[in-house]
Short mmCIF file of C-alpha atoms and ligand atoms in Angstrom, two decimals:
data_model
loop_
_atom_site.label_atom_id
_atom_site.label_comp_id
_atom_site.label_asym_id
_atom_site.label_seq_id
_atom_site.Cartn_x
_atom_site.Cartn_y
_atom_site.Cartn_z
CA MET A 236 44.02 -27.29 -5.22
CA LEU A 237 40.21 -27.48 -5.41
CA LEU A 238 40.06 -28.67 -9.00
CA PRO A 239 42.22 -31.82 -8.64
CA LEU A 240 40.25 -32.71 -5.52
CA LEU A 241 36.96 -32.29 -7.34
CA LEU A 242 38.21 -34.33 -10.26
CA ALA A 243 39.30 -37.06 -7.87
CA THR A 244 35.82 -37.40 -6.40
CA VAL A 245 34.27 -37.30 -9.84
CA THR A 246 36.47 -39.98 -11.37
CA ASN A 247 37.39 -42.37 -8.54
CA TRP A 248 34.42 -44.65 -9.15
CA HIS A 249 35.99 -46.27 -12.22
CA ALA A 250 36.99 -49.91 -11.77
CA ALA A 251 37.33 -53.12 -13.78
CA PRO A 252 34.56 -55.71 -13.55
CA ALA A 253 35.09 -59.27 -12.29
CA ARG A 254 35.60 -61.63 -15.27
CA GLU A 255 34.82 -65.33 -15.21
CA PRO A 256 34.47 -67.70 -18.16
CA ARG A 257 31.44 -69.71 -16.99
CA ALA A 258 29.55 -68.62 -13.89
CA MET A 259 29.10 -65.45 -11.83
CA VAL A 260 27.43 -64.55 -8.54
CA VAL A 261 27.10 -60.92 -7.43
CA THR A 262 25.73 -59.96 -4.02
CA GLU A 263 26.32 -57.18 -1.51
CA GLN A 264 27.92 -59.52 1.08
CA HIS A 265 30.94 -61.64 0.21
CA TYR A 266 30.04 -64.63 2.43
CA ALA A 267 26.74 -64.91 0.58
CA THR A 268 28.47 -64.66 -2.80
CA GLN A 269 30.79 -67.52 -1.79
CA VAL A 270 27.80 -69.64 -0.75
CA GLY A 271 26.29 -69.17 -4.21
CA VAL A 272 29.55 -69.94 -6.01
CA ASP A 273 29.99 -73.16 -3.95
CA VAL A 274 26.52 -74.35 -4.95
CA LEU A 275 27.33 -73.73 -8.63
CA ARG A 276 30.75 -75.43 -8.35
CA HIS A 277 29.07 -78.53 -6.99
CA GLY A 278 26.73 -78.69 -9.97
CA GLY A 279 23.71 -76.79 -8.66
CA ASN A 280 22.03 -74.43 -11.12
CA ALA A 281 21.41 -70.68 -10.83
CA VAL A 282 18.10 -71.20 -9.00
CA ASP A 283 19.74 -73.53 -6.47
CA ALA A 284 22.40 -70.87 -5.93
CA ALA A 285 19.75 -68.14 -5.56
CA VAL A 286 17.94 -70.11 -2.84
CA ALA A 287 21.19 -70.71 -0.94
CA VAL A 288 22.19 -67.04 -1.33
CA GLY A 289 18.72 -65.91 -0.22
CA TYR A 290 19.10 -67.79 3.06
CA ALA A 291 22.77 -66.82 3.48
CA LEU A 292 22.02 -63.10 3.12
CA ALA A 293 19.36 -63.49 5.82
CA VAL A 294 22.28 -64.39 8.12
CA VAL A 295 25.18 -62.20 6.97
CA ASP A 296 23.26 -59.12 5.73
CA PRO A 297 20.38 -58.89 8.21
CA CYS A 298 19.62 -55.23 7.43
CA CYS A 299 18.28 -56.41 4.12
CA GLY A 300 18.57 -60.11 3.42
CA ASN A 301 15.72 -61.79 5.18
CA ILE A 302 13.22 -64.45 6.01
CA GLY A 303 11.01 -61.84 7.70
CA GLY A 304 10.15 -59.99 4.50
CA GLY A 305 9.34 -60.65 0.88
CA GLY A 306 10.28 -59.88 -2.69
CA PHE A 307 10.52 -61.03 -6.26
CA MET A 308 12.58 -63.60 -8.15
CA LEU A 309 12.99 -63.32 -11.91
CA VAL A 310 14.26 -66.49 -13.59
CA ARG A 311 15.28 -66.97 -17.20
CA MET A 312 16.41 -70.51 -17.99
CA HIS A 313 18.88 -71.09 -20.83
CA ASP A 314 16.07 -72.62 -22.93
CA GLY A 315 14.21 -69.29 -22.77
CA ARG A 316 11.62 -70.21 -20.10
CA GLU A 317 10.82 -67.20 -17.92
CA ARG A 318 9.26 -67.09 -14.46
CA PHE A 319 8.48 -64.21 -12.17
CA ILE A 320 7.86 -65.41 -8.63
CA ASP A 321 5.98 -62.91 -6.49
CA PHE A 322 6.60 -63.51 -2.80
CA ARG A 323 5.65 -60.01 -1.71
CA GLU A 324 4.20 -59.60 1.79
CA ARG A 325 0.43 -59.37 2.23
CA ALA A 326 -1.43 -57.09 4.62
CA PRO A 327 -3.02 -58.85 7.60
CA PHE A 328 -6.74 -59.50 7.05
CA ARG A 329 -7.64 -57.08 9.82
CA ALA A 330 -5.88 -54.18 8.04
CA THR A 331 -8.09 -51.36 6.72
CA PRO A 332 -7.45 -48.21 4.63
CA SER A 333 -7.44 -46.05 7.78
CA LEU A 334 -5.09 -48.30 9.77
CA TYR A 335 -2.51 -45.56 10.35
CA LEU A 336 -4.87 -42.57 10.76
CA ASP A 337 -5.96 -40.87 13.97
CA LYS A 338 -9.58 -39.88 14.58
CA HIS A 339 -9.03 -36.63 12.66
CA GLY A 340 -7.84 -38.55 9.62
CA ASN A 341 -4.16 -37.62 10.06
CA VAL A 342 -1.31 -40.11 9.65
CA ILE A 343 0.08 -41.21 13.03
CA PRO A 344 3.89 -41.01 12.74
CA ASN A 345 5.91 -44.27 12.81
CA LEU A 346 2.92 -46.59 13.01
CA SER A 347 3.52 -47.95 9.50
CA THR A 348 7.29 -48.20 9.96
CA LYS A 349 8.03 -49.41 13.50
CA GLY A 350 6.58 -52.21 15.62
CA TYR A 351 4.12 -54.98 14.86
CA LEU A 352 1.43 -52.89 13.18
CA ALA A 353 3.97 -52.20 10.39
CA VAL A 354 4.48 -55.89 9.60
CA GLY A 355 3.09 -57.62 6.49
CA VAL A 356 2.91 -61.42 6.27
CA PRO A 357 6.39 -62.44 5.09
CA GLY A 358 6.78 -64.31 1.80
CA THR A 359 10.48 -65.16 1.50
CA VAL A 360 10.38 -68.74 2.83
CA MET A 361 7.51 -69.74 0.55
CA GLY A 362 8.99 -67.88 -2.42
CA LEU A 363 12.40 -69.52 -2.17
CA GLU A 364 10.77 -72.94 -1.74
CA ARG A 365 8.58 -72.42 -4.79
CA ALA A 366 11.61 -71.54 -6.91
CA ARG A 367 13.53 -74.54 -5.59
CA THR A 368 10.78 -77.07 -6.22
CA GLU A 369 10.12 -75.74 -9.71
CA PHE A 370 13.64 -75.20 -11.04
CA GLY A 371 16.12 -76.36 -8.41
CA THR A 372 18.00 -79.64 -8.37
CA ARG A 373 19.09 -79.79 -4.72
CA SER A 374 17.34 -80.56 -1.43
CA ARG A 375 16.19 -77.76 0.83
CA ALA A 376 18.48 -79.01 3.58
CA ALA A 377 21.51 -78.93 1.27
CA LEU A 378 20.79 -75.37 0.13
CA MET A 379 20.12 -74.10 3.66
CA SER A 380 23.08 -75.75 5.37
CA PRO A 381 25.62 -73.00 4.51
CA ALA A 382 23.30 -70.36 6.03
CA ILE A 383 22.75 -72.48 9.13
CA LYS A 384 26.51 -72.93 9.51
CA LEU A 385 27.13 -69.18 9.17
CA ALA A 386 24.49 -68.52 11.85
CA LYS A 387 25.76 -71.24 14.21
CA ASP A 388 29.53 -70.88 13.84
CA GLY A 389 29.46 -67.15 13.16
CA TYR A 390 31.14 -64.98 10.56
CA LEU A 391 33.72 -62.23 10.70
CA ILE A 392 32.32 -58.70 10.73
CA GLY A 393 34.04 -56.43 8.21
CA PRO A 394 34.31 -52.63 8.48
CA ASP A 395 31.32 -51.94 6.27
CA ASP A 396 29.23 -54.66 7.96
CA ALA A 397 29.92 -52.78 11.20
CA ARG A 398 28.75 -49.53 9.62
CA VAL A 399 25.47 -51.17 8.55
CA TYR A 400 24.98 -52.69 12.02
CA LYS A 401 25.21 -49.24 13.60
CA SER A 402 21.53 -48.76 12.80
CA MET A 403 20.52 -52.18 14.18
CA PRO A 404 18.26 -51.98 17.22
CA GLY A 405 19.70 -53.40 20.44
CA ASP A 406 23.13 -54.64 19.46
CA THR A 407 26.70 -53.40 19.42
CA ILE A 408 28.72 -55.13 16.76
CA LYS A 409 32.23 -54.09 15.78
CA ALA A 410 34.54 -54.86 12.91
CA GLY A 411 36.62 -57.92 13.81
CA ASP A 412 33.84 -59.51 15.91
CA VAL A 413 32.66 -63.00 15.08
CA ARG A 414 28.89 -62.79 15.02
CA LYS A 415 26.96 -65.92 15.97
CA GLN A 416 23.14 -66.10 15.81
CA ARG A 417 21.95 -69.18 17.70
CA ASP A 418 18.24 -68.33 17.62
CA LEU A 419 18.35 -67.75 13.88
CA ALA A 420 20.28 -71.02 13.39
CA ALA A 421 17.51 -72.87 15.25
CA THR A 422 14.80 -71.18 13.16
CA LEU A 423 16.57 -72.01 9.90
CA THR A 424 17.11 -75.60 11.04
CA LEU A 425 13.38 -75.91 11.63
CA ILE A 426 12.62 -74.53 8.14
CA ALA A 427 15.22 -76.85 6.57
CA ARG A 428 13.45 -79.82 8.18
CA ASP A 429 9.76 -78.90 7.86
CA GLY A 430 9.75 -76.39 5.01
CA PRO A 431 7.21 -73.55 4.71
CA ASN A 432 4.88 -75.40 7.12
CA ALA A 433 7.24 -74.54 9.98
CA PHE A 434 6.99 -70.89 9.02
CA TYR A 435 3.32 -70.52 8.05
CA ARG A 436 1.52 -73.11 10.19
CA GLY A 437 3.97 -74.08 12.90
CA PRO A 438 6.07 -72.64 15.72
CA ILE A 439 7.45 -69.65 13.77
CA ALA A 440 4.00 -68.31 12.86
CA GLN A 441 2.88 -68.95 16.43
CA ALA A 442 5.81 -66.97 17.86
CA ILE A 443 5.17 -64.03 15.51
CA VAL A 444 1.42 -63.96 16.15
CA ALA A 445 1.98 -64.17 19.93
CA ALA A 446 4.47 -61.29 19.88
CA SER A 447 2.22 -59.27 17.58
CA SER A 448 -0.81 -59.74 19.86
CA ALA A 449 1.27 -58.73 22.88
CA HIS A 450 2.37 -55.50 21.14
CA HIS A 451 -0.80 -54.04 19.58
CA GLY A 452 -0.32 -55.93 16.30
CA ILE A 453 -3.09 -57.50 14.20
CA LEU A 454 -1.36 -60.56 12.69
CA SER A 455 -3.28 -63.82 13.01
CA MET A 456 -2.59 -67.51 12.35
CA LYS A 457 -5.10 -67.25 9.51
CA ASP A 458 -2.93 -64.56 7.86
CA PHE A 459 -0.01 -66.98 7.82
CA ALA A 460 -1.98 -70.09 6.85
CA SER A 461 -3.55 -68.28 3.86
CA TYR A 462 -0.34 -66.73 2.55
CA TYR A 463 0.44 -67.72 -1.04
CA THR A 464 2.99 -66.84 -3.72
CA ASN A 465 2.17 -66.02 -7.35
CA GLU A 466 3.74 -66.71 -10.68
CA LEU A 467 3.15 -63.66 -12.85
CA THR A 468 3.87 -62.77 -16.44
CA PRO A 469 6.84 -60.40 -16.47
CA VAL A 470 6.74 -56.99 -18.13
CA HIS A 471 8.49 -56.87 -21.51
CA CYS A 472 9.82 -53.94 -23.52
CA SER A 473 12.63 -53.13 -25.92
CA TYR A 474 15.27 -50.44 -25.87
CA ARG A 475 17.72 -49.91 -28.75
CA GLY A 476 17.54 -53.53 -29.86
CA TYR A 477 17.76 -54.97 -26.34
CA ASP A 478 14.78 -56.86 -24.87
CA LEU A 479 13.95 -56.33 -21.23
CA ILE A 480 12.20 -58.74 -18.90
CA SER A 481 11.18 -57.04 -15.66
CA ALA A 482 8.88 -56.90 -12.65
CA PRO A 483 5.07 -56.64 -13.13
CA PRO A 484 2.57 -55.36 -10.51
CA PRO A 485 2.47 -55.63 -7.51
CA SER A 486 5.81 -54.09 -8.35
CA SER A 487 5.76 -50.81 -10.18
CA GLY A 488 9.35 -51.48 -11.26
CA GLY A 489 9.05 -52.98 -14.73
CA VAL A 490 6.13 -50.82 -15.85
CA THR A 491 7.75 -47.57 -14.75
CA LEU A 492 11.16 -48.56 -16.13
CA CYS A 493 9.66 -49.49 -19.52
CA GLU A 494 7.51 -46.35 -19.61
CA ILE A 495 10.63 -44.22 -19.10
CA LEU A 496 12.56 -46.17 -21.74
CA ASN A 497 9.70 -45.74 -24.24
CA VAL A 498 9.77 -41.98 -23.73
CA ILE A 499 13.54 -41.60 -24.04
CA SER A 500 14.23 -44.15 -26.79
CA PRO A 501 14.57 -41.64 -29.68
CA TYR A 502 17.09 -39.43 -27.87
CA ASP A 503 20.76 -39.62 -28.79
CA PHE A 504 22.30 -40.04 -25.36
CA ALA A 505 25.46 -41.62 -26.76
CA ARG A 506 26.20 -38.41 -28.65
CA TRP A 507 25.18 -36.10 -25.80
CA GLY A 508 27.26 -37.99 -23.24
CA TRP A 509 26.79 -39.29 -19.69
CA ASN A 510 24.96 -36.84 -17.44
CA SER A 511 25.31 -34.04 -19.97
CA ILE A 512 22.72 -31.29 -19.79
CA GLN A 513 20.53 -32.86 -22.50
CA SER A 514 20.81 -36.41 -21.17
CA ALA A 515 19.90 -35.28 -17.67
CA HIS A 516 17.04 -33.06 -18.82
CA TYR A 517 15.24 -35.63 -20.98
CA THR A 518 15.81 -38.53 -18.59
CA VAL A 519 14.56 -36.56 -15.59
CA GLU A 520 11.48 -35.33 -17.48
CA ALA A 521 10.62 -38.90 -18.52
CA GLU A 522 11.07 -40.03 -14.90
CA ARG A 523 8.82 -37.24 -13.64
CA ARG A 524 5.97 -38.30 -15.94
CA ALA A 525 6.35 -42.03 -15.39
CA TYR A 526 6.41 -41.69 -11.58
CA ALA A 527 3.23 -39.57 -11.70
CA ASP A 528 1.59 -42.52 -13.45
CA ARG A 529 3.19 -45.06 -11.13
CA ASN A 530 1.94 -43.33 -8.01
CA THR A 531 -1.59 -42.94 -9.37
CA TYR A 532 -2.45 -46.01 -11.40
CA LEU A 533 -0.58 -49.02 -10.02
CA GLY A 534 -1.43 -51.42 -7.21
CA ASP A 535 -1.83 -55.10 -6.36
CA PRO A 536 -3.40 -56.72 -9.48
CA SER A 537 -5.50 -59.00 -7.25
CA PHE A 538 -7.32 -55.86 -6.07
CA VAL A 539 -7.08 -53.22 -8.80
CA GLN A 540 -6.78 -53.16 -12.56
CA ASN A 541 -3.37 -51.94 -13.72
CA PRO A 542 -3.42 -50.13 -17.09
CA VAL A 543 -0.09 -51.67 -18.10
CA ALA A 544 -0.82 -51.92 -21.83
CA GLN A 545 -1.94 -48.28 -21.96
CA LEU A 546 1.10 -47.02 -20.07
CA LEU A 547 3.47 -48.98 -22.30
CA ASN A 548 1.77 -48.14 -25.58
CA ALA A 549 4.18 -46.47 -28.05
CA ARG A 550 1.67 -43.71 -28.88
CA TYR A 551 1.33 -42.90 -25.20
CA GLY A 552 5.12 -42.70 -24.92
CA ALA A 553 5.15 -40.29 -27.87
CA LYS A 554 2.44 -38.17 -26.23
CA LEU A 555 4.48 -37.86 -23.04
CA ARG A 556 7.62 -37.07 -25.05
CA ALA A 557 5.81 -34.28 -26.89
CA SER A 558 4.95 -32.67 -23.55
CA ILE A 559 8.65 -32.20 -22.67
CA SER A 560 9.99 -28.68 -23.34
CA THR A 561 13.34 -28.52 -25.11
CA ASN A 562 14.80 -26.04 -22.65
CA ARG A 563 12.72 -25.88 -19.46
CA ALA A 564 11.91 -28.13 -16.53
CA THR A 565 8.19 -28.90 -16.35
CA PRO A 566 6.98 -28.18 -12.81
CA SER A 567 5.54 -31.36 -11.29
CA SER A 568 2.43 -29.37 -10.39
CA GLN A 569 1.74 -29.21 -14.15
CA VAL A 570 2.27 -32.94 -14.70
CA ASP A 571 -0.94 -34.84 -14.15
CA PRO A 572 -1.03 -38.60 -14.44
CA GLY A 573 -1.18 -38.97 -18.22
CA LEU A 574 -4.14 -41.33 -18.64
CA GLY A 575 -6.50 -38.97 -16.83
CA PRO A 576 -9.05 -40.39 -14.42
CA ILE A 577 -9.73 -44.04 -15.21
CA ALA A 578 -12.27 -46.52 -13.98
CA HIS A 579 -11.82 -47.48 -10.37
CA GLU A 580 -10.86 -50.82 -8.94
CA ASN A 581 -12.66 -53.96 -10.01
CA ALA A 582 -12.61 -55.99 -7.32
CA GLN A 583 16.11 -52.19 3.42
CA THR A 584 16.23 -54.48 0.66
CA THR A 585 18.94 -56.28 -1.25
CA SER A 586 19.33 -57.55 -4.77
CA PHE A 587 21.56 -60.24 -6.23
CA SER A 588 22.29 -61.61 -9.68
CA ILE A 589 23.43 -65.07 -10.73
CA VAL A 590 24.37 -66.66 -14.07
CA ASP A 591 25.43 -70.32 -14.19
CA SER A 592 27.54 -72.16 -16.73
CA ALA A 593 24.48 -73.31 -18.72
CA GLY A 594 23.32 -69.69 -19.08
CA ASN A 595 20.42 -69.86 -16.60
CA ALA A 596 19.94 -66.45 -15.02
CA VAL A 597 18.31 -65.29 -11.79
CA ALA A 598 17.70 -61.79 -10.44
CA VAL A 599 16.28 -61.49 -6.94
CA THR A 600 15.32 -58.37 -5.02
CA TYR A 601 13.86 -58.99 -1.57
CA THR A 602 13.39 -56.76 1.42
CA ILE A 603 12.23 -56.01 4.92
CA ASN A 604 11.75 -52.41 3.69
CA ASP A 605 13.53 -50.15 6.20
CA SER A 606 16.98 -51.11 7.46
CA PHE A 607 16.18 -53.86 9.99
CA GLY A 608 12.52 -53.64 8.99
CA ALA A 609 10.04 -52.85 11.75
CA GLY A 610 12.90 -53.20 14.25
CA VAL A 611 11.26 -56.14 16.01
CA ILE A 612 12.20 -59.81 16.44
CA ALA A 613 9.37 -62.10 17.63
CA GLY A 614 10.32 -64.15 20.71
CA ASN A 615 13.43 -66.21 20.03
CA THR A 616 12.91 -66.52 16.28
CA GLY A 617 16.13 -64.56 15.68
CA PHE A 618 15.14 -62.53 12.62
CA PHE A 619 13.81 -59.03 11.98
CA LEU A 620 10.28 -58.57 10.70
CA ASN A 621 9.50 -56.25 7.81
CA ASP A 622 7.74 -52.89 7.86
CA GLU A 623 6.43 -53.35 4.32
CA MET A 624 3.03 -51.88 5.28
CA ASP A 625 4.61 -48.43 4.79
CA ASP A 626 4.71 -49.11 1.04
CA PHE A 627 0.92 -48.77 0.99
CA THR A 628 -0.77 -45.36 0.81
CA SER A 629 -1.37 -44.50 4.48
CA LYS A 630 -3.30 -41.48 3.24
CA PRO A 631 -3.60 -40.20 -0.36
CA GLY A 632 -1.31 -37.24 -0.88
CA VAL A 633 0.86 -37.91 2.20
CA PRO A 634 4.40 -39.11 1.38
CA ASN A 635 5.67 -42.45 2.71
CA MET A 636 9.19 -43.05 4.00
CA PHE A 637 10.59 -42.80 0.47
CA GLY A 638 8.73 -39.55 -0.17
CA LEU A 639 6.39 -41.33 -2.61
CA VAL A 640 3.02 -39.58 -2.82
CA GLN A 641 0.61 -42.33 -3.80
CA GLY A 642 -3.09 -42.80 -4.48
CA THR A 643 -6.05 -44.97 -3.59
CA ARG A 644 -5.19 -47.88 -5.89
CA ASN A 645 -2.46 -48.67 -3.40
CA ASP A 646 -4.69 -48.27 -0.34
CA ILE A 647 -4.54 -50.73 2.55
CA ARG A 648 -6.83 -53.77 2.39
CA GLY A 649 -6.66 -57.07 4.22
CA GLY A 650 -4.75 -59.62 2.12
CA LYS A 651 -3.49 -57.01 -0.37
CA ARG A 652 0.17 -56.64 -1.40
CA PRO A 653 1.67 -53.14 -1.12
CA LEU A 654 2.97 -51.59 -4.34
CA SER A 655 6.71 -52.12 -4.67
CA SER A 656 9.45 -50.44 -6.68
CA MET A 657 11.68 -53.50 -6.76
CA THR A 658 12.95 -54.10 -10.29
CA PRO A 659 14.87 -57.34 -10.80
CA THR A 660 15.56 -57.23 -14.54
CA ILE A 661 17.05 -59.49 -17.20
CA VAL A 662 18.08 -58.22 -20.64
CA THR A 663 18.51 -60.30 -23.78
CA ARG A 664 19.72 -59.45 -27.26
CA ASN A 665 18.71 -61.50 -30.30
CA GLY A 666 17.33 -64.08 -27.88
CA LYS A 667 20.61 -64.42 -26.00
CA LEU A 668 21.18 -63.54 -22.36
CA PHE A 669 22.93 -60.15 -22.08
CA MET A 670 22.46 -58.67 -18.59
CA VAL A 671 21.06 -59.40 -15.13
CA THR A 672 20.53 -56.59 -12.63
CA GLY A 673 18.62 -55.14 -9.69
CA SER A 674 19.07 -52.94 -6.61
CA PRO A 675 17.57 -51.83 -3.31
CA GLY A 676 16.77 -48.15 -2.79
CA GLY A 677 13.03 -47.78 -2.17
CA GLY A 678 11.37 -45.51 -4.72
CA ARG A 679 14.77 -44.85 -6.29
CA ILE A 680 15.21 -48.50 -7.34
CA ILE A 681 13.63 -47.87 -10.74
CA THR A 682 16.00 -45.05 -11.65
CA ILE A 683 18.98 -47.02 -10.32
CA VAL A 684 18.14 -49.90 -12.67
CA LEU A 685 17.46 -47.42 -15.47
CA SER A 686 20.84 -45.72 -15.07
CA THR A 687 22.67 -49.05 -14.82
CA LEU A 688 21.09 -50.09 -18.14
CA GLN A 689 21.75 -46.72 -19.77
CA ASN A 690 25.34 -46.70 -18.55
CA VAL A 691 25.94 -50.00 -20.35
CA ILE A 692 23.72 -49.56 -23.43
CA ASP A 693 23.94 -45.83 -24.14
CA TYR A 694 27.29 -44.86 -22.63
CA GLY A 695 29.27 -48.05 -23.23
CA MET A 696 30.48 -48.41 -19.64
CA ASN A 697 31.74 -51.71 -18.30
CA VAL A 698 29.33 -53.24 -15.76
CA GLN A 699 31.43 -52.27 -12.74
CA ASP A 700 31.48 -48.60 -13.76
CA ALA A 701 27.79 -48.86 -14.66
CA VAL A 702 26.84 -49.74 -11.07
CA ASN A 703 29.39 -47.36 -9.55
CA ALA A 704 28.59 -44.20 -11.51
CA PRO A 705 27.01 -41.38 -9.46
CA ARG A 706 23.23 -41.37 -9.78
CA VAL A 707 20.43 -38.93 -10.49
CA HIS A 708 16.80 -39.38 -9.44
CA MET A 709 13.43 -37.66 -9.89
CA GLN A 710 10.08 -39.14 -8.76
CA TRP A 711 7.51 -36.45 -9.69
CA LEU A 712 6.97 -35.43 -6.06
CA PRO A 713 8.83 -33.84 -4.42
CA ASP A 714 9.70 -31.64 -7.40
CA VAL A 715 13.44 -32.04 -6.84
CA VAL A 716 16.26 -33.69 -8.79
CA GLU A 717 18.43 -35.66 -6.38
CA TYR A 718 22.03 -36.37 -7.33
CA GLU A 719 25.02 -38.09 -5.80
CA PRO A 720 28.35 -36.24 -5.48
CA GLY A 721 30.15 -36.28 -8.80
CA ALA A 722 27.03 -36.82 -10.91
CA PHE A 723 27.24 -33.41 -12.59
CA SER A 724 29.90 -30.87 -13.41
CA VAL A 725 29.48 -27.46 -11.81
CA GLN A 726 28.59 -26.04 -15.21
CA THR A 727 25.87 -28.63 -15.84
CA MET A 728 24.36 -27.93 -12.43
CA GLN A 729 24.25 -24.23 -13.19
CA GLN A 730 22.58 -24.89 -16.53
CA LEU A 731 20.01 -27.22 -14.97
CA GLN A 732 19.17 -24.62 -12.34
CA ALA A 733 18.76 -22.03 -15.07
CA MET A 734 16.28 -24.37 -16.77
CA GLY A 735 14.18 -24.39 -13.62
CA TYR A 736 15.42 -27.51 -11.80
CA ALA A 737 15.72 -27.67 -8.03
CA LEU A 738 18.79 -29.81 -7.30
CA LYS A 739 19.54 -31.63 -4.07
CA GLU A 740 22.74 -33.52 -3.24
CA VAL A 741 22.22 -36.81 -1.39
CA SER A 742 25.32 -38.66 -0.16
CA SER A 743 24.55 -42.02 -1.81
CA TRP A 744 21.82 -44.58 -2.37
CA GLY A 745 21.18 -48.09 -3.64
CA SER A 746 23.31 -51.17 -4.11
CA ALA A 747 23.16 -52.46 -7.69
CA GLN A 748 24.49 -55.97 -8.30
CA ALA A 749 24.81 -56.71 -12.01
CA ILE A 750 26.17 -59.18 -14.56
CA VAL A 751 26.83 -58.59 -18.27
CA ILE A 752 27.61 -61.41 -20.71
CA ASP A 753 30.22 -60.51 -23.30
CA PRO A 754 28.29 -61.22 -26.53
CA LYS A 755 31.44 -62.34 -28.39
CA THR A 756 33.12 -64.61 -25.83
CA GLY A 757 30.30 -65.49 -23.39
CA VAL A 758 32.54 -64.32 -20.54
CA ARG A 759 30.55 -63.31 -17.44
CA LEU A 760 31.39 -59.79 -16.25
CA GLY A 761 30.30 -58.89 -12.71
CA GLY A 762 29.80 -55.48 -11.10
CA THR A 763 29.19 -55.11 -7.36
CA ASP A 764 28.22 -51.67 -6.07
CA ARG A 765 31.01 -49.60 -4.46
CA ARG A 766 28.36 -48.27 -2.07
CA ARG A 767 28.35 -51.63 -0.24
CA PRO A 768 32.06 -52.45 0.06
CA GLU A 769 31.46 -55.91 1.61
CA GLY A 770 29.92 -56.96 -1.71
CA LEU A 771 31.61 -59.41 -4.06
CA ALA A 772 31.32 -60.45 -7.69
CA THR A 773 33.02 -63.74 -8.37
CA GLY A 774 32.60 -67.15 -9.96
CA PHE A 775 34.64 -69.53 -12.07
O1 LIG B 885 9.30 -52.71 -2.27
C1 LIG B 885 9.78 -51.58 -2.24
O2 LIG B 885 9.76 -50.82 -3.19
C2 LIG B 885 10.51 -51.14 -0.98
N1 LIG B 885 9.94 -51.81 0.16
C3 LIG B 885 11.99 -51.40 -1.12
C4 LIG B 885 12.75 -50.93 0.08
C5 LIG B 885 14.18 -50.69 -0.15
O3 LIG B 885 14.69 -50.82 -1.24
C6 LIG B 885 14.96 -50.24 1.04
N2 LIG B 885 16.34 -50.17 0.76
N3 LIG B 885 16.99 -49.20 0.56
#
């Protein structure tokens, strides 16, 4: 009896992808997907759709979609132009490295995760507007009107929406309810009319600063008025003939992903098979080494120098590879950041993927960090504020909420952006668009994107299976390999333990939303993560 049951849990994640000839939108909430598809149907491009989806998710997926947080948008236009828009939150100017420490130098619990002291200056409104003005073809009002309508008229809560809302502070929302958000509708209406000024210099900033001051926060009008977005050069690397475009610092995502890919590129995963003993061993060991580097060397490039070229150098990849034993786990205590000491500084999330009929592609990952962020809504603004400050190093050596043990390059400074793991990624082959992907999941985001890519490129899975497949994760510290149910056979687990691995089952994580273009037909194949059942991949 046990065996068929086990097999059922191991195999029931297989499913066919969505297939559409011209355009595809994949998000973790079906109302938001429909908003994006409508924009594309009416002739908007992928960036227009991304802006409309960004605002729609702020209404229908408020755990994660947001205007109270920040993130990254990766754009690749069909003519090959690439843009990486950094709208990551910034620390308030009054923030200092010891913000969350008591007088003995110990981290005060919850200060960086709950309440106004946890809040960074949000970037989403300015980021979406920058993308729209640079690449969009539609007015702000037109792209925001579907979100405003969903907030004003309400939307039907599905069973998995209700599950997500269970962790929302101060509300009881059930499946079958129609959820209306009048305050949020008013806030969005103001932004539609006045643009980022309403948010950064007008009534919305004033409401947030007033609430922050009333609750021991340190946000000021100057923090809002000086907020800016960046356009950064994306990280590039190749893997088995595919070219990756991914997130540069202040995200660690692209650098860490490419460092892992460099280390594992000579291994024959296709022959070894998905989550076989060898595939797991070499992937996990590469992850261990790359996360040690991530946690030590990376930080906001406006404040610290990031040794990106050194970390992505092929010889460095070979050096790390040579340090992997063929038959033993390397204890993390023996893995030091591989560049040695180098010169010091010089100076709950969601992801969605869109491809339009012209072949323009957008990957966005944006976040308020924890589910429902810092758990606070300022006055009657109607939206949750982020707790992104927890992504900084509160104290070197002390893990943050994702268990990441980070260093001083990611220390807290006024105006600095906390190091992120968000990894919106676009893949091309021979100069043609091949794949668009990304996921939430905190420090695990990088390995989620890695496994989604490997599942397609190394193991030949369709994109729906690639996002569904049970995951494995290692981040240097803690020295534990996490896995989802069904990731390994019993025999593989026994072998891994015999090699010295500590294994830990975690029920599930992440929400990958991916598109693959069939190289022969150009058909858009969409995969929405089974872990967020309200998600939808569709198009036309
Ligand atoms: O930027 C980061 O890496 C995190 N703030 C992302 C948080 C996240 O993915 C939460 N969702 N599970």
